[in-house]
């Protein structure tokens, strides 16, 4: 079965410093992987997606993620945090059974300090 | 495109009352998903539809919850009778099979408070 594990429930960084949000996945098949962001009292917005093309995926707002099959990881990074990046981030894997169903991680809260 | 539309955005009701949440998916999308989000349980998939047909309702917590999709552009999630523990944010999402690696597009959510 597919699953994702977000290794940190809470990450705190200072504005202008790098961001690293960690995600490991489990899949019997070549997965499709996503990162979604949820700002306070808002819906979920797609940040980026991996679909078996380039292993380094660039998303919106300067975020990127690297698919590493050998490590079963899909960590999200950003070189320099901005105050507006403070939000909840979800690592997500698609269900292999072609249903369009997504499997969400528990989420990581990113705090950005001035 | 207007995106996924949900109504109402906020709902406050008393225990025992019936609550109906509404969702309009993105035009042309053939999958529709209902989620519930709470602090304690995170994001939970309740039910999803394909071409207006319910495919998997194993996430529906109790018989008090029901969902329908009478046509491709409208779905409802109903709770009857409502209880305080149903208080949560309910999201609707849609996607189109075989496109975009199944990424889902989420609505803004309905914040439900049951007193």
mmCIF file of C-alpha atoms in Angstrom:
data_model
loop_
_atom_site.group_PDB
_atom_site.id
_atom_site.type_symbol
_atom_site.label_atom_id
_atom_site.label_comp_id
_atom_site.label_asym_id
_atom_site.label_seq_id
_atom_site.Cartn_x
_atom_site.Cartn_y
_atom_site.Cartn_z
ATOM 1 C CA UNK A 1 0.000 0.000 0.000
ATOM 2 C CA UNK A 2 1.049 3.573 -0.583
ATOM 3 C CA UNK A 3 1.934 5.778 2.359
ATOM 4 C CA UNK A 4 3.821 8.954 3.185
ATOM 5 C CA UNK A 5 5.578 9.981 6.367
ATOM 6 C CA UNK A 6 6.409 13.581 7.134
ATOM 7 C CA UNK A 7 9.306 13.423 9.519
ATOM 8 C CA UNK A 8 8.689 16.709 11.320
ATOM 9 C CA UNK A 9 5.376 17.960 12.625
ATOM 10 C CA UNK A 10 6.765 21.442 13.188
ATOM 11 C CA UNK A 11 9.688 23.320 11.625
ATOM 12 C CA UNK A 12 10.819 26.781 12.664
ATOM 13 C CA UNK A 13 13.220 28.914 10.600
ATOM 14 C CA UNK A 14 14.281 32.524 10.512
ATOM 15 C CA UNK A 15 13.324 34.708 7.599
ATOM 16 C CA UNK A 16 15.978 34.528 4.902
ATOM 17 C CA UNK A 17 17.318 31.113 5.926
ATOM 18 C CA UNK A 18 16.795 27.839 4.026
ATOM 19 C CA UNK A 19 13.737 25.667 4.459
ATOM 20 C CA UNK A 20 13.792 21.857 4.523
ATOM 21 C CA UNK A 21 10.604 19.853 5.014
ATOM 22 C CA UNK A 22 11.177 16.126 4.973
ATOM 23 C CA UNK A 23 8.993 13.431 3.446
ATOM 24 C CA UNK A 24 9.494 9.709 2.950
ATOM 25 C CA UNK A 25 7.139 7.606 0.899
ATOM 26 C CA UNK A 26 6.314 3.952 0.523
ATOM 27 C CA UNK A 27 5.090 2.603 -2.780
ATOM 28 C CA UNK A 28 5.137 -0.651 -4.680
ATOM 29 C CA UNK A 29 4.915 1.242 -7.917
ATOM 30 C CA UNK A 30 6.517 4.292 -9.439
ATOM 31 C CA UNK A 31 4.642 6.955 -7.542
ATOM 32 C CA UNK A 32 3.283 10.365 -8.348
ATOM 33 C CA UNK A 33 4.161 12.699 -5.504
ATOM 34 C CA UNK A 34 2.925 16.136 -4.555
ATOM 35 C CA UNK A 35 3.417 18.893 -2.048
ATOM 36 C CA UNK A 36 0.406 20.956 -1.063
ATOM 37 C CA UNK A 37 0.386 24.082 1.084
ATOM 38 C CA UNK A 38 -2.417 25.324 3.313
ATOM 39 C CA UNK A 39 -2.307 28.839 4.682
ATOM 40 C CA UNK A 40 -4.344 29.597 7.796
ATOM 41 C CA UNK A 41 -8.073 29.343 7.184
ATOM 42 C CA UNK A 42 -7.545 28.592 3.506
ATOM 43 C CA UNK A 43 -7.908 25.603 1.204
ATOM 44 C CA UNK A 44 -5.081 23.429 -0.052
ATOM 45 C CA UNK A 45 -2.992 24.653 -2.950
ATOM 46 C CA UNK A 46 -0.682 22.544 -5.105
ATOM 47 C CA UNK A 47 2.958 23.604 -4.722
ATOM 48 C CA UNK A 48 4.561 21.098 -7.046
ATOM 49 C CA UNK A 49 4.307 17.567 -8.391
ATOM 50 C CA UNK A 50 6.570 14.721 -9.479
ATOM 51 C CA UNK A 51 5.357 12.467 -12.259
ATOM 52 C CA UNK A 52 8.419 10.344 -13.229
ATOM 53 C CA UNK A 53 9.996 13.000 -15.405
ATOM 54 C CA UNK A 54 12.792 15.163 -13.986
ATOM 55 C CA UNK A 55 13.713 14.176 -10.454
ATOM 56 C CA UNK A 56 14.195 17.797 -9.403
ATOM 57 C CA UNK A 57 10.841 19.501 -9.498
ATOM 58 C CA UNK A 58 10.332 23.236 -9.286
ATOM 59 C CA UNK A 59 7.145 24.665 -7.902
ATOM 60 C CA UNK A 60 5.576 27.960 -7.096
ATOM 61 C CA UNK A 61 7.003 30.601 -4.775
ATOM 62 C CA UNK A 62 10.582 29.348 -5.104
ATOM 63 C CA UNK A 63 9.996 25.889 -3.671
ATOM 64 C CA UNK A 64 11.479 22.764 -5.144
ATOM 65 C CA UNK A 65 11.625 19.077 -4.286
ATOM 66 C CA UNK A 66 13.901 16.239 -5.294
ATOM 67 C CA UNK A 67 12.688 12.710 -5.878
ATOM 68 C CA UNK A 68 15.241 10.193 -4.601
ATOM 69 C CA UNK A 69 14.181 6.663 -5.309
ATOM 70 C CA UNK A 70 17.097 5.075 -3.462
ATOM 71 C CA UNK A 71 16.123 6.943 -0.304
ATOM 72 C CA UNK A 72 12.348 6.869 -0.949
ATOM 73 C CA UNK A 73 12.323 10.561 -0.177
ATOM 74 C CA UNK A 74 10.716 13.667 -1.609
ATOM 75 C CA UNK A 75 11.955 16.539 0.542
ATOM 76 C CA UNK A 76 10.747 20.089 -0.017
ATOM 77 C CA UNK A 77 13.266 22.927 0.016
ATOM 78 C CA UNK A 78 13.500 26.658 -0.449
ATOM 79 C CA UNK A 79 16.741 28.644 -0.375
ATOM 80 C CA UNK A 80 15.388 31.595 1.566
ATOM 81 C CA UNK A 81 12.258 31.640 3.720
ATOM 82 C CA UNK A 82 9.794 34.485 3.574
ATOM 83 C CA UNK A 83 7.286 35.405 6.236
ATOM 84 C CA UNK A 84 4.482 34.524 3.829
ATOM 85 C CA UNK A 85 5.733 30.915 3.696
ATOM 86 C CA UNK A 86 4.356 30.277 7.178
ATOM 87 C CA UNK A 87 1.728 27.583 6.602
ATOM 88 C CA UNK A 88 0.937 23.873 6.832
ATOM 89 C CA UNK A 89 2.621 21.680 4.210
ATOM 90 C CA UNK A 90 1.398 18.267 3.123
ATOM 91 C CA UNK A 91 3.356 15.595 1.299
ATOM 92 C CA UNK A 92 1.026 13.470 -0.816
ATOM 93 C CA UNK A 93 1.250 10.298 -2.907
ATOM 94 C CA UNK A 94 -1.266 9.166 -5.479
ATOM 95 C CA UNK A 95 -2.970 5.838 -5.091
ATOM 96 C CA UNK A 96 -1.565 3.419 -7.635
ATOM 97 C CA UNK A 97 -4.954 1.979 -8.480
ATOM 98 C CA UNK A 98 -5.702 4.704 -10.975
ATOM 99 C CA UNK A 99 -8.595 6.123 -9.019
ATOM 100 C CA UNK A 100 -7.262 9.595 -8.533
ATOM 101 C CA UNK A 101 -7.299 9.029 -4.802
ATOM 102 C CA UNK A 102 -4.541 10.805 -2.864
ATOM 103 C CA UNK A 103 -2.873 9.727 0.346
ATOM 104 C CA UNK A 104 -1.864 12.641 2.591
ATOM 105 C CA UNK A 105 0.882 12.898 5.144
ATOM 106 C CA UNK A 106 0.099 14.307 8.571
ATOM 107 C CA UNK A 107 1.427 17.723 7.663
ATOM 108 C CA UNK A 108 4.326 19.929 8.759
ATOM 109 C CA UNK A 109 3.734 23.351 10.228
ATOM 110 C CA UNK A 110 6.324 25.840 9.042
ATOM 111 C CA UNK A 111 6.937 28.797 11.318
ATOM 112 C CA UNK A 112 8.995 31.694 9.967
ATOM 113 C CA UNK A 113 10.491 34.052 12.538
ATOM 114 C CA UNK A 114 11.432 37.616 11.692
ATOM 115 C CA UNK B 1 -12.082 28.885 -14.447
ATOM 116 C CA UNK B 2 -13.696 29.659 -11.092
ATOM 117 C CA UNK B 3 -12.179 26.643 -9.398
ATOM 118 C CA UNK B 4 -14.014 24.392 -6.987
ATOM 119 C CA UNK B 5 -16.848 26.253 -5.306
ATOM 120 C CA UNK B 6 -18.180 25.397 -1.877
ATOM 121 C CA UNK B 7 -21.071 26.819 0.075
ATOM 122 C CA UNK B 8 -21.626 27.951 2.672
ATOM 123 C CA UNK B 9 -18.166 29.060 3.778
ATOM 124 C CA UNK B 10 -19.221 29.039 7.410
ATOM 125 C CA UNK B 11 -22.065 27.202 9.099
ATOM 126 C CA UNK B 12 -23.066 27.348 12.733
ATOM 127 C CA UNK B 13 -25.846 25.069 13.855
ATOM 128 C CA UNK B 14 -27.231 23.462 16.967
ATOM 129 C CA UNK B 15 -26.867 19.817 17.838
ATOM 130 C CA UNK B 16 -29.552 17.709 16.239
ATOM 131 C CA UNK B 17 -30.092 19.946 13.256
ATOM 132 C CA UNK B 18 -29.582 18.864 9.669
ATOM 133 C CA UNK B 19 -26.633 20.373 7.825
ATOM 134 C CA UNK B 20 -26.101 20.374 4.067
ATOM 135 C CA UNK B 21 -22.809 21.316 2.493
ATOM 136 C CA UNK B 22 -22.552 22.006 -1.212
ATOM 137 C CA UNK B 23 -19.861 21.679 -3.820
ATOM 138 C CA UNK B 24 -19.493 22.558 -7.474
ATOM 139 C CA UNK B 25 -16.459 20.867 -9.059
ATOM 140 C CA UNK B 26 -14.375 22.284 -11.877
ATOM 141 C CA UNK B 27 -16.169 21.823 -15.171
ATOM 142 C CA UNK B 28 -15.029 18.689 -16.975
ATOM 143 C CA UNK B 29 -13.608 16.986 -13.912
ATOM 144 C CA UNK B 30 -14.939 13.468 -13.438
ATOM 145 C CA UNK B 31 -13.779 12.795 -9.875
ATOM 146 C CA UNK B 32 -15.106 14.527 -6.783
ATOM 147 C CA UNK B 33 -13.805 14.060 -3.242
ATOM 148 C CA UNK B 34 -15.109 15.089 0.164
ATOM 149 C CA UNK B 35 -12.610 15.555 3.014
ATOM 150 C CA UNK B 36 -12.871 16.520 6.635
ATOM 151 C CA UNK B 37 -10.095 18.299 8.512
ATOM 152 C CA UNK B 38 -9.740 18.523 12.284
ATOM 153 C CA UNK B 39 -6.833 19.277 14.564
ATOM 154 C CA UNK B 40 -7.045 15.838 16.122
ATOM 155 C CA UNK B 41 -7.401 13.669 13.019
ATOM 156 C CA UNK B 42 -5.897 15.816 10.284
ATOM 157 C CA UNK B 43 -7.254 15.483 6.759
ATOM 158 C CA UNK B 44 -9.588 12.537 6.221
ATOM 159 C CA UNK B 45 -11.137 11.345 2.970
ATOM 160 C CA UNK B 46 -14.847 10.761 3.540
ATOM 161 C CA UNK B 47 -16.126 9.682 0.135
ATOM 162 C CA UNK B 48 -15.388 10.099 -3.533
ATOM 163 C CA UNK B 49 -17.323 9.917 -6.770
ATOM 164 C CA UNK B 50 -16.419 9.067 -10.331
ATOM 165 C CA UNK B 51 -18.816 10.192 -13.046
ATOM 166 C CA UNK B 52 -21.400 10.959 -10.337
ATOM 167 C CA UNK B 53 -21.243 7.438 -8.902
ATOM 168 C CA UNK B 54 -19.969 6.884 -5.335
ATOM 169 C CA UNK B 55 -16.872 4.717 -5.513
ATOM 170 C CA UNK B 56 -15.629 4.530 -1.952
ATOM 171 C CA UNK B 57 -17.543 5.721 1.103
ATOM 172 C CA UNK B 58 -15.485 3.821 3.652
ATOM 173 C CA UNK B 59 -14.366 7.086 5.222
ATOM 174 C CA UNK B 60 -17.885 8.224 6.085
ATOM 175 C CA UNK B 61 -17.897 8.134 9.876
ATOM 176 C CA UNK B 62 -21.485 7.134 10.538
ATOM 177 C CA UNK B 63 -24.899 6.696 8.996
ATOM 178 C CA UNK B 64 -25.614 10.262 9.992
ATOM 179 C CA UNK B 65 -23.433 11.270 7.046
ATOM 180 C CA UNK B 66 -24.617 10.954 3.463
ATOM 181 C CA UNK B 67 -23.408 12.325 0.155
ATOM 182 C CA UNK B 68 -24.953 12.634 -3.259
ATOM 183 C CA UNK B 69 -23.905 13.752 -6.684
ATOM 184 C CA UNK B 70 -27.050 14.175 -8.801
ATOM 185 C CA UNK B 71 -25.120 15.561 -11.765
ATOM 186 C CA UNK B 72 -21.608 16.364 -12.898
ATOM 187 C CA UNK B 73 -21.683 19.884 -11.554
ATOM 188 C CA UNK B 74 -23.102 19.474 -8.060
ATOM 189 C CA UNK B 75 -22.602 17.430 -4.937
ATOM 190 C CA UNK B 76 -23.923 17.596 -1.383
ATOM 191 C CA UNK B 77 -22.714 16.279 1.935
ATOM 192 C CA UNK B 78 -25.449 16.006 4.521
ATOM 193 C CA UNK B 79 -25.224 15.413 8.252
ATOM 194 C CA UNK B 80 -28.427 14.473 10.019
ATOM 195 C CA UNK B 81 -28.588 14.832 12.963
ATOM 196 C CA UNK B 82 -25.473 16.902 13.571
ATOM 197 C CA UNK B 83 -23.360 16.533 16.736
ATOM 198 C CA UNK B 84 -20.663 18.760 18.278
ATOM 199 C CA UNK B 85 -17.963 16.282 17.279
ATOM 200 C CA UNK B 86 -18.833 16.936 13.633
ATOM 201 C CA UNK B 87 -17.341 20.402 13.974
ATOM 202 C CA UNK B 88 -14.563 20.593 11.389
ATOM 203 C CA UNK B 89 -13.594 22.097 8.073
ATOM 204 C CA UNK B 90 -15.053 20.167 5.170
ATOM 205 C CA UNK B 91 -13.268 20.348 1.825
ATOM 206 C CA UNK B 92 -14.405 19.349 -1.604
ATOM 207 C CA UNK B 93 -11.878 18.575 -4.341
ATOM 208 C CA UNK B 94 -12.040 17.475 -7.944
ATOM 209 C CA UNK B 95 -9.759 16.123 -10.639
ATOM 210 C CA UNK B 96 -9.824 14.564 -14.034
ATOM 211 C CA UNK B 97 -8.732 11.007 -14.575
ATOM 212 C CA UNK B 98 -5.533 10.471 -16.453
ATOM 213 C CA UNK B 99 -4.464 14.068 -16.441
ATOM 214 C CA UNK B 100 -2.018 15.891 -14.215
ATOM 215 C CA UNK B 101 -1.008 12.748 -12.402
ATOM 216 C CA UNK B 102 -4.214 12.929 -10.387
ATOM 217 C CA UNK B 103 -3.524 16.184 -8.645
ATOM 218 C CA UNK B 104 -6.655 17.414 -6.949
ATOM 219 C CA UNK B 105 -8.022 20.919 -6.902
ATOM 220 C CA UNK B 106 -9.474 21.954 -3.597
ATOM 221 C CA UNK B 107 -12.257 24.313 -2.739
ATOM 222 C CA UNK B 108 -11.947 26.895 0.048
ATOM 223 C CA UNK B 109 -13.762 24.673 2.530
ATOM 224 C CA UNK B 110 -16.803 24.978 4.777
ATOM 225 C CA UNK B 111 -16.125 25.592 8.448
ATOM 226 C CA UNK B 112 -18.848 23.808 10.406
ATOM 227 C CA UNK B 113 -19.499 24.529 14.048
ATOM 228 C CA UNK B 114 -22.085 22.449 15.886
ATOM 229 C CA UNK B 115 -23.021 23.785 19.306
#
